[in-house]
Amino acid sequence: MATSTQISRAIIPPAETSRVHIQQLVQKQREFFNRQGTLDLEFRKQQLNKLLQAVRQKEQQITEALYADFRKPPFESFATEIGFIDLELKHTLRNLDKWAKPKGVKETLLNFPGKSYILPEPYGLTLLIAPWNYPFQLMMAPLIGAVAAGNCALLKPSELTPHISAVIADLVQENFAEEHIAVVQGGVPTTQHLLEQHFDYIFFTGSTKVGKIIMKAAAETLTPVTLELGGKSPAIVTEDADLELAARRITWGKFVNAGQTCVAPDYVLVQEQVKEEFVQLLAQTIKTFYGDFPAESPDFARIVNKDHFNRLKSYLNDGNIRAGGETDEHDLYIAPTVMDQVTWQQPVMQEEIFGPILPVLTFRNLQEAIQTVNKRERPLALYVFSSSKSKQNLVLDSIPFGGGCINDTLSHLANPNLPFGGVGSSGMGSYHGQTSFNLFSHQKSILKRGTWLDLPLRYPPYGNRLSMLQKFFQWL
Ligand code: NAD
């Protein structure tokens, strides 16, 4: 693996894509979909297999691109991007036949004789928009669901990570017909051209602010949307938790990808009597993970660009630094940092941090912690560290949030059988595994009626059949 000095981190955004080119792509995909080009299940499996092989072949290029974009450590690139997609593809390929089958449902006597079932049907043209923080995984994971369900897809990777955006464009161009899957590179103007088109489904991952723009645009054509957004995800640590383990798992979940993770613990709420011990454990764990000089660690990523660097750097004035706090503008480096003495009025607690800064706040009793979280927008993730089942359950029952873990961070995403998504301002809709297949399929409800019996009860003239009908409904 090359070092940071060998790879240029100059961020040259990809050129914008013209409206005309986008219109042509949409038209080609529409024609292909209307010819039922994507309907055949074998075709879909072939394409997913092709994607699996392509990802494996390009593993080195993907790793290098992620390194060039924000010096993502190769271990993390494999664990959270390439390996993740490999597993999701294998899981989908193993189960697709089962998921795609029509599903029978219990019949009602009202429709006797008859049989009811649900036919999963592709929506048609899907637009998939990805952010920069897991730029490969978050572009490919929805693509797997869209293709498995038999849709065409237009992909818009983030312009802030141009190296991986280019690799994704090559991978798709080399392996797929553009009438089925195509990549459109560019920034806001390109996304605006895309949003002028009529898609059948829009899947967006990114900020809550841009999520609102996407939903407004989709409303014009009544296009269904999934919004995978962000927010402030808390980690709650009670006094009876295994503090060492909690410190390790929170340090890992916070500083992987340099904190640029939508489900990273944004801040810690720790019970006040163990706060001091916990802060010290966090500081020690940072040293164990990244050494005395995390800037020299090969296992710690950089901030994606100067704007984000400056935004994060300004948060360092919002409290008392207990670990880290060093910055290097030239290298877009911010050390893994723990802060205390922060208040909810300060910017670091008003916005999603999305970087390697971990504020630690305290609570006296669990009800207070619950109220603190519930006063704010619904989090995408929540982590509770406690050895008490009743405390764990109290948190789960009292706070609405997208998903999370008991005594861990981030790892709920590793299970494809768990739907992943937010609630309220952290998003709508969820995906991964079969949930992705279902998300990208319209559930077409069908009743197949028997023809050998046709009871006249429902047909006019109704005469005096009302009371008979009422009795029948009571009996049902
Ligand atoms: P972003 O919203 O700025 O950008 C996401 C995408 O939208 C990009 O492709 C970008 O080109 C496009 N875009 C940006 N501004 C636009 C505009 N005005 N009009 C139309 N399109 C526009 O998000 P980001 O900075 O790339 O990513 C960080 C955010 O994403 C964080 O809030 C994070 O929590 C969230 N996120 C959520 C998940 C999840 O799965 N829920 C995953 C990763 C990131």
Coordinates of C-alpha atoms and ligand atoms in Angstrom, one line a residue:
M1 CA 0.0 0.0 0.0
A2 CA 1.3 3.4 -0.9
T3 CA 1.8 6.0 1.8
S4 CA 0.0 9.3 2.0
T5 CA 2.9 11.2 0.4
Q6 CA 2.9 8.9 -2.6
I7 CA -0.8 9.5 -3.3
S8 CA -2.2 12.8 -4.2
R9 CA -5.1 13.8 -2.1
A10 CA -5.9 16.7 -4.4
I11 CA -9.6 16.6 -4.7
I12 CA -10.5 17.3 -8.2
P13 CA -14.3 16.8 -8.4
P14 CA -15.5 14.8 -11.4
A15 CA -16.9 16.8 -14.3
E16 CA -20.7 17.4 -14.2
T17 CA -22.9 15.3 -16.4
S18 CA -25.0 17.1 -18.9
R19 CA -28.8 17.1 -18.7
V20 CA -29.0 15.8 -22.3
H21 CA -26.8 12.8 -21.5
I22 CA -28.9 12.0 -18.4
Q23 CA -32.1 12.2 -20.5
Q24 CA -30.6 9.8 -23.0
L25 CA -29.6 7.3 -20.3
V26 CA -33.1 7.5 -18.7
Q27 CA -34.7 6.9 -22.0
K28 CA -32.5 3.9 -22.8
Q29 CA -33.2 2.4 -19.4
R30 CA -36.9 3.0 -19.8
E31 CA -37.0 1.2 -23.1
F32 CA -35.0 -1.7 -21.7
F33 CA -37.2 -2.0 -18.7
N34 CA -40.4 -1.8 -20.8
R35 CA -39.0 -4.6 -23.0
Q36 CA -38.9 -6.6 -19.7
G37 CA -35.1 -6.9 -20.0
T38 CA -34.7 -7.1 -16.2
L39 CA -37.6 -9.4 -15.4
D40 CA -35.9 -12.8 -15.8
L41 CA -34.6 -14.1 -12.5
E42 CA -31.6 -15.8 -14.2
F43 CA -30.6 -12.5 -15.8
R44 CA -30.7 -10.8 -12.4
K45 CA -28.6 -13.5 -10.8
Q46 CA -26.1 -13.3 -13.7
Q47 CA -25.7 -9.6 -13.1
L48 CA -25.3 -10.0 -9.4
N49 CA -22.6 -12.7 -10.0
K50 CA -20.9 -10.3 -12.4
L51 CA -20.9 -7.6 -9.8
L52 CA -19.4 -10.0 -7.3
Q53 CA -16.6 -11.0 -9.6
A54 CA -16.0 -7.3 -10.6
V55 CA -15.7 -6.2 -7.0
R56 CA -13.2 -9.0 -6.3
Q57 CA -11.2 -8.1 -9.4
K58 CA -11.1 -4.5 -8.5
E59 CA -10.4 -4.9 -4.8
Q60 CA -6.9 -3.3 -5.1
Q61 CA -8.2 -0.3 -7.1
I62 CA -11.1 0.2 -4.7
T63 CA -8.7 0.1 -1.7
E64 CA -6.3 2.5 -3.3
A65 CA -9.0 4.9 -4.3
L66 CA -10.4 5.0 -0.8
Y67 CA -6.9 5.6 0.5
A68 CA -6.4 8.4 -1.9
D69 CA -9.8 10.0 -1.0
F70 CA -9.3 10.1 2.7
R71 CA -6.6 7.8 3.6
K72 CA -8.9 5.0 4.6
P73 CA -6.9 2.2 6.2
P74 CA -7.0 -1.0 3.9
F75 CA -8.3 -3.1 6.8
E76 CA -11.3 -0.8 7.2
S77 CA -11.8 -0.6 3.4
F78 CA -12.1 -4.4 3.4
A79 CA -14.2 -4.8 6.6
T80 CA -16.6 -1.9 6.0
E81 CA -16.8 -1.6 2.2
I82 CA -15.5 -4.4 0.0
G83 CA -16.0 -7.4 2.4
F84 CA -19.4 -6.0 3.4
I85 CA -20.6 -5.9 -0.2
D86 CA -19.1 -9.3 -0.9
L87 CA -21.2 -10.8 1.9
E88 CA -24.3 -8.9 0.9
L89 CA -24.0 -10.2 -2.7
K90 CA -23.5 -13.8 -1.5
H91 CA -26.4 -13.5 0.8
T92 CA -28.7 -12.1 -1.9
L93 CA -27.6 -14.7 -4.5
R94 CA -28.2 -17.6 -2.0
N95 CA -31.7 -16.4 -1.2
L96 CA -33.0 -14.6 -4.3
D97 CA -35.1 -17.5 -5.6
K98 CA -36.9 -17.7 -2.3
W99 CA -37.5 -14.0 -2.0
A100 CA -38.7 -13.5 -5.5
K101 CA -41.4 -16.3 -5.3
P102 CA -45.0 -15.2 -5.1
K103 CA -46.1 -15.4 -1.5
G104 CA -49.5 -17.0 -0.7
V105 CA -51.5 -15.3 2.1
K106 CA -54.4 -16.6 4.2
E107 CA -57.7 -16.4 2.3
T108 CA -60.8 -14.8 3.5
L109 CA -64.2 -16.5 3.3
L110 CA -65.5 -13.4 1.6
N111 CA -63.6 -14.4 -1.5
F112 CA -64.5 -18.1 -1.5
P113 CA -63.5 -19.8 -3.7
G114 CA -60.2 -18.0 -4.2
K115 CA -56.5 -17.8 -3.6
S116 CA -54.6 -14.6 -2.7
Y117 CA -51.0 -14.0 -3.1
I118 CA -48.3 -11.3 -3.3
L119 CA -46.3 -10.9 -6.5
P120 CA -43.0 -8.9 -5.9
E121 CA -42.6 -6.7 -9.0
P122 CA -39.8 -4.4 -9.9
Y123 CA -40.6 -0.7 -9.8
G124 CA -38.7 0.1 -13.0
L125 CA -36.0 2.9 -13.0
T126 CA -34.3 3.6 -9.8
L127 CA -32.0 6.5 -8.9
L128 CA -29.4 5.7 -6.2
I129 CA -27.6 8.7 -4.7
A130 CA -24.6 8.0 -2.3
P131 CA -22.6 10.1 0.2
W132 CA -18.8 10.2 0.5
N133 CA -18.2 8.6 3.9
Y134 CA -18.6 4.9 2.9
P135 CA -18.6 5.8 -0.8
F136 CA -18.3 2.3 -2.2
Q137 CA -20.5 0.4 0.2
L138 CA -23.3 2.9 0.2
M139 CA -23.4 3.0 -3.6
M140 CA -23.2 -0.8 -4.0
A141 CA -25.5 -2.0 -1.2
P142 CA -28.7 -0.3 -2.6
L143 CA -27.6 -1.4 -6.1
I144 CA -27.7 -5.1 -5.0
G145 CA -31.3 -4.7 -3.8
A146 CA -32.3 -2.8 -6.9
V147 CA -30.8 -5.3 -9.3
A148 CA -32.1 -8.3 -7.3
A149 CA -35.6 -6.9 -7.5
G150 CA -35.3 -6.5 -11.3
N151 CA -34.9 -2.8 -11.6
C152 CA -32.7 -0.6 -13.8
A153 CA -30.4 1.7 -11.9
L154 CA -28.7 5.1 -12.3
L155 CA -25.9 5.6 -9.7
K156 CA -24.7 9.0 -8.5
P157 CA -21.6 8.6 -6.3
S158 CA -20.4 11.5 -4.2
E159 CA -18.3 14.2 -5.9
L160 CA -16.3 14.6 -2.6
T161 CA -14.6 11.3 -3.1
P162 CA -13.6 11.5 -6.8
H163 CA -11.1 8.6 -6.8
I164 CA -13.7 6.0 -5.8
S165 CA -16.3 7.7 -7.9
A166 CA -14.1 7.0 -10.9
V167 CA -13.5 3.4 -9.9
I168 CA -17.2 2.8 -9.5
A169 CA -17.9 4.4 -12.9
D170 CA -15.2 2.1 -14.5
L171 CA -16.5 -1.0 -12.8
V172 CA -20.0 -0.4 -13.9
Q173 CA -19.1 0.6 -17.5
E174 CA -16.8 -2.5 -17.9
N175 CA -19.4 -4.9 -16.7
F176 CA -22.9 -3.7 -17.4
A177 CA -25.0 -2.4 -20.2
E178 CA -25.9 1.2 -19.6
E179 CA -29.5 0.5 -20.4
H180 CA -29.5 -1.6 -17.2
I181 CA -27.0 0.1 -14.9
A182 CA -25.1 3.3 -15.4
V183 CA -23.1 5.8 -13.4
V184 CA -23.6 9.5 -13.5
Q185 CA -20.7 11.4 -12.0
G186 CA -20.9 15.0 -10.7
G187 CA -22.1 17.2 -7.9
V188 CA -25.1 19.3 -7.2
P189 CA -25.9 20.4 -10.8
T190 CA -25.8 16.8 -11.9
T191 CA -28.1 15.7 -9.1
Q192 CA -30.4 18.5 -10.0
H193 CA -30.6 17.3 -13.6
L194 CA -31.2 13.8 -12.3
L195 CA -34.0 14.9 -10.1
E196 CA -35.8 16.5 -13.1
Q197 CA -36.2 13.1 -14.6
H198 CA -39.1 10.7 -13.8
F199 CA -37.8 7.7 -11.9
D200 CA -39.9 5.0 -10.3
Y201 CA -37.9 4.9 -7.1
I202 CA -35.3 7.2 -5.5
F203 CA -32.9 5.8 -2.8
F204 CA -30.9 8.6 -1.2
T205 CA -28.2 8.3 1.5
G206 CA -26.9 11.6 2.8
S207 CA -27.7 14.5 5.1
T208 CA -31.1 15.4 6.5
K209 CA -30.8 18.8 4.8
V210 CA -30.3 17.3 1.3
G211 CA -32.9 14.6 2.1
K212 CA -35.5 17.3 2.2
I213 CA -34.5 18.6 -1.2
I214 CA -34.7 15.0 -2.6
M215 CA -38.1 14.4 -1.1
K216 CA -39.5 17.7 -2.4
A217 CA -38.3 16.9 -6.0
A218 CA -39.7 13.4 -5.7
A219 CA -43.1 14.8 -4.7
E220 CA -43.4 16.5 -8.1
T221 CA -43.6 13.1 -9.8
L222 CA -45.0 11.2 -6.8
T223 CA -41.9 9.0 -6.8
P224 CA -41.5 6.9 -3.7
V225 CA -38.3 7.6 -1.8
T226 CA -36.1 5.9 0.8
L227 CA -34.0 8.4 2.8
E228 CA -31.0 7.1 4.7
L229 CA -30.0 10.2 6.7
G230 CA -28.0 11.1 9.8
G231 CA -28.2 12.8 13.1
K232 CA -26.7 12.5 16.6
S233 CA -26.6 8.9 17.8
P234 CA -25.9 8.6 21.5
A235 CA -24.1 5.9 23.5
I236 CA -25.5 5.5 27.0
V237 CA -23.3 4.0 29.6
T238 CA -24.8 3.1 33.0
E239 CA -22.7 2.7 36.2
D240 CA -23.1 -1.1 36.2
A241 CA -21.7 -1.5 32.7
D242 CA -18.5 -3.3 32.0
L243 CA -16.6 0.0 31.6
E244 CA -13.5 -1.4 30.0
L245 CA -15.4 -3.2 27.3
A246 CA -17.7 -0.2 26.8
A247 CA -14.6 2.0 26.3
R248 CA -13.1 -0.4 23.8
R249 CA -16.3 -0.8 21.8
I250 CA -17.2 2.9 21.8
T251 CA -13.6 3.9 20.9
W252 CA -13.7 1.5 18.0
G253 CA -17.2 2.6 16.8
K254 CA -16.4 6.3 17.1
F255 CA -12.9 6.4 15.5
V256 CA -13.2 3.9 12.7
N257 CA -13.3 5.9 9.4
A258 CA -12.1 8.8 11.6
G259 CA -15.6 9.2 13.0
Q260 CA -17.1 9.8 9.6
T261 CA -19.8 7.2 10.1
C262 CA -23.5 7.8 10.1
V263 CA -24.1 5.4 12.9
A264 CA -21.0 6.3 14.9
P265 CA -21.7 7.1 18.6
D266 CA -21.9 10.9 18.2
Y267 CA -21.6 11.5 22.0
V268 CA -21.6 9.5 25.2
L269 CA -24.0 9.9 28.1
V270 CA -22.4 8.3 31.1
Q271 CA -23.7 7.9 34.6
E272 CA -21.9 10.6 36.7
Q273 CA -20.3 8.4 39.4
V274 CA -18.3 6.4 36.7
K275 CA -17.6 9.3 34.4
E276 CA -14.1 10.0 35.4
E277 CA -13.0 6.4 35.3
F278 CA -14.7 6.1 31.9
V279 CA -13.0 9.1 30.4
Q280 CA -9.7 7.7 31.5
L281 CA -10.5 4.4 30.0
L282 CA -11.4 6.1 26.7
A283 CA -8.1 7.9 26.7
Q284 CA -6.1 4.7 27.4
T285 CA -7.9 2.8 24.7
I286 CA -7.2 5.5 22.1
K287 CA -3.5 5.0 23.0
T288 CA -3.7 1.3 22.7
F289 CA -5.5 1.5 19.3
Y290 CA -3.5 4.3 17.7
G291 CA -0.3 4.7 19.8
D292 CA 1.0 7.9 21.3
F293 CA 1.0 9.7 18.0
P294 CA -2.2 8.7 16.1
A295 CA -1.1 10.9 13.2
E296 CA 1.5 8.3 12.5
S297 CA -0.9 5.4 12.8
P298 CA -1.6 3.5 9.6
D299 CA -5.0 2.7 11.1
F300 CA -6.5 6.1 11.3
A301 CA -8.2 7.9 8.4
R302 CA -8.2 11.6 7.5
I303 CA -11.0 14.1 7.2
V304 CA -12.5 14.2 3.7
N305 CA -11.9 17.9 2.9
K306 CA -11.0 21.2 4.2
D307 CA -14.5 22.4 4.8
H308 CA -15.2 19.5 7.1
F309 CA -11.8 19.8 8.7
N310 CA -12.5 23.5 9.6
R311 CA -16.0 22.7 10.8
L312 CA -14.6 19.9 13.1
K313 CA -11.7 22.0 14.3
S314 CA -14.0 24.7 15.5
Y315 CA -15.8 22.2 17.7
L316 CA -12.5 21.7 19.7
N317 CA -13.3 25.1 21.4
D318 CA -16.6 23.9 22.7
G319 CA -15.3 22.1 25.8
N320 CA -12.4 20.7 27.7
I321 CA -10.2 18.3 25.8
R322 CA -9.4 15.1 27.7
A323 CA -7.6 13.2 25.0
G324 CA -6.3 14.2 21.5
G325 CA -7.2 17.6 20.3
E326 CA -4.2 17.9 17.9
T327 CA -4.9 19.0 14.3
D328 CA -2.8 19.3 11.1
E329 CA -4.5 21.3 8.4
H330 CA -2.1 20.3 5.7
D331 CA -2.8 16.6 6.3
L332 CA -6.5 17.1 7.1
Y333 CA -5.8 15.3 10.4
I334 CA -7.8 15.6 13.6
A335 CA -6.6 13.4 16.4
P336 CA -9.1 11.0 18.1
T337 CA -10.4 13.4 20.7
V338 CA -12.5 13.1 23.9
M339 CA -14.1 16.2 25.4
D340 CA -16.0 16.9 28.5
Q341 CA -17.6 20.1 30.0
V342 CA -19.7 20.6 26.9
T343 CA -23.2 21.9 26.9
W344 CA -26.1 21.3 24.6
Q345 CA -26.0 25.0 23.6
Q346 CA -22.6 24.6 21.9
P347 CA -22.3 23.8 18.1
V348 CA -20.7 20.5 18.9
M349 CA -23.9 19.3 20.5
Q350 CA -26.2 21.1 18.1
E351 CA -25.0 19.4 14.9
E352 CA -24.1 15.9 13.8
I353 CA -20.3 15.8 14.6
F354 CA -19.3 13.3 11.8
G355 CA -15.7 13.3 12.8
P356 CA -13.2 12.0 15.5
I357 CA -14.5 14.1 18.4
L358 CA -16.3 12.4 21.2
P359 CA -18.1 14.6 23.8
V360 CA -18.8 12.9 27.1
L361 CA -21.8 14.2 29.1
T362 CA -23.2 12.8 32.3
F363 CA -26.6 11.9 33.8
R364 CA -27.7 11.1 37.3
N365 CA -30.4 8.5 36.6
L366 CA -31.5 6.7 33.5
Q367 CA -34.8 8.6 33.3
E368 CA -32.8 11.8 32.9
A369 CA -30.7 10.2 30.1
I370 CA -33.8 9.1 28.3
Q371 CA -35.4 12.5 28.6
T372 CA -32.2 14.1 27.3
V373 CA -32.2 12.0 24.2
N374 CA -36.0 12.3 23.7
K375 CA -35.9 16.1 23.7
R376 CA -34.0 15.9 20.4
E377 CA -34.6 14.5 16.9
R378 CA -34.9 10.7 16.7
P379 CA -31.4 9.2 16.3
L380 CA -30.3 6.9 13.5
A381 CA -28.6 4.6 16.1
L382 CA -28.4 4.2 19.8
Y383 CA -26.1 2.1 22.0
V384 CA -26.8 1.2 25.5
F385 CA -24.0 -0.3 27.7
S386 CA -25.4 -1.9 30.9
S387 CA -25.2 -5.2 32.6
S388 CA -28.8 -4.8 33.8
K389 CA -31.5 -6.3 31.5
S390 CA -34.2 -4.0 33.0
K391 CA -32.1 -0.9 32.2
Q392 CA -31.4 -2.1 28.7
N393 CA -35.1 -2.7 28.1
L394 CA -36.1 0.6 29.7
V395 CA -33.9 2.4 27.1
L396 CA -35.2 0.3 24.2
D397 CA -38.8 0.8 25.2
S398 CA -38.5 4.6 26.0
I399 CA -36.5 6.0 23.1
P400 CA -37.4 5.8 19.4
F401 CA -34.4 5.4 17.1
G402 CA -33.4 3.6 13.9
G403 CA -31.5 0.7 15.2
G404 CA -28.6 -0.1 17.5
C405 CA -26.9 -2.4 19.9
I406 CA -26.9 -3.5 23.5
N407 CA -23.2 -3.5 24.7
D408 CA -21.7 -2.8 21.3
T409 CA -21.6 -0.2 18.6
L410 CA -22.1 -0.3 14.8
S411 CA -22.3 -4.1 14.6
H412 CA -26.0 -4.3 14.0
L413 CA -25.1 -3.4 10.4
A414 CA -23.2 -6.6 10.0
N415 CA -26.3 -8.8 10.1
P416 CA -28.2 -8.7 6.7
N417 CA -31.3 -10.1 8.5
L418 CA -31.7 -6.8 10.4
P419 CA -33.3 -4.0 8.4
F420 CA -31.1 -0.9 8.5
G421 CA -32.7 2.6 8.4
G422 CA -33.7 5.6 10.4
V423 CA -36.9 7.1 11.8
G424 CA -38.1 10.7 11.9
S425 CA -35.3 13.0 10.8
S426 CA -32.8 10.2 10.6
G427 CA -34.6 8.7 7.6
M428 CA -37.4 6.6 6.3
G429 CA -37.4 3.1 4.9
S430 CA -34.8 0.5 5.5
Y431 CA -32.7 -2.0 3.6
H432 CA -30.0 -4.8 3.7
G433 CA -30.7 -8.4 2.8
Q434 CA -34.2 -9.4 2.1
T435 CA -35.4 -5.9 3.3
S436 CA -33.6 -4.5 0.3
F437 CA -35.3 -6.9 -2.1
N438 CA -38.7 -6.0 -0.6
L439 CA -37.9 -2.2 -0.7
F440 CA -37.1 -2.2 -4.4
S441 CA -40.2 -4.4 -5.2
H442 CA -43.7 -3.3 -5.4
Q443 CA -45.8 -5.8 -3.6
K444 CA -48.5 -6.6 -6.1
S445 CA -51.6 -8.1 -4.4
I446 CA -53.5 -10.6 -6.5
L447 CA -56.7 -12.6 -5.9
K448 CA -57.3 -15.5 -8.2
R449 CA -61.0 -16.2 -8.0
G450 CA -62.5 -19.7 -8.6
T451 CA -65.1 -19.8 -11.4
W452 CA -67.1 -22.8 -10.3
L453 CA -69.2 -20.9 -7.7
D454 CA -70.6 -17.3 -8.0
L455 CA -72.8 -16.5 -4.9
P456 CA -75.4 -13.8 -5.9
L457 CA -75.3 -12.1 -2.4
R458 CA -73.2 -9.1 -3.5
Y459 CA -75.1 -8.3 -6.7
P460 CA -77.9 -5.8 -6.9
P461 CA -80.8 -5.7 -6.6
Y462 CA -79.9 -6.2 -2.9
G463 CA -83.5 -6.6 -1.8
N464 CA -83.7 -7.5 1.9
R465 CA -80.2 -9.1 2.1
L466 CA -78.7 -6.5 4.4
S467 CA -79.4 -8.2 7.7
M468 CA -78.1 -11.5 6.2
L469 CA -74.9 -9.6 5.3
Q470 CA -74.6 -8.1 8.7
K471 CA -75.0 -11.5 10.4
F472 CA -72.4 -12.9 8.0
F473 CA -69.9 -10.1 8.9
Q474 CA -70.6 -10.8 12.6
W475 CA -69.8 -14.4 12.1
L476 CA -66.6 -13.8 10.2
Ligands
NAD1 P1 -24.9 15.2 1.4 O1 -26.3 15.2 1.7 O2 -24.2 16.5 1.4 O3 -24.6 14.5 0.0 C1 -25.2 13.3 -0.4 C2 -25.4 13.3 -1.9 O4 -26.3 14.3 -2.3 C3 -24.2 13.5 -2.7 O5 -24.1 12.6 -3.8 C4 -24.3 14.9 -3.2 O6 -23.7 15.1 -4.5 C5 -25.8 15.2 -3.3 N1 -26.1 16.6 -3.0 C6 -25.5 17.4 -2.1 N2 -26.1 18.6 -2.1 C7 -27.2 18.5 -2.9 C8 -28.2 19.5 -3.4 N3 -28.2 20.7 -2.9 N4 -29.1 19.0 -4.3 C9 -29.0 17.8 -4.7 N5 -28.1 16.9 -4.4 C10 -27.2 17.2 -3.5 O7 -24.2 14.1 2.4 P2 -22.7 13.8 2.6 O8 -22.0 15.0 3.2 O9 -22.2 13.2 1.3 O10 -22.8 12.6 3.7 C11 -22.9 12.9 5.0 C12 -24.3 12.7 5.6 O11 -24.8 11.5 5.2 C13 -24.3 12.7 7.1 O12 -25.4 13.4 7.6 C14 -24.5 11.2 7.4 O13 -25.1 10.9 8.7 C15 -25.3 10.8 6.3 N6 -25.2 9.3 6.1 C16 -26.3 8.5 6.3 C17 -26.1 7.1 6.2 C18 -27.2 6.2 6.4 O14 -27.1 5.1 6.0 N7 -28.3 6.6 7.1 C19 -24.9 6.6 5.7 C20 -23.9 7.5 5.4 C21 -24.0 8.9 5.6

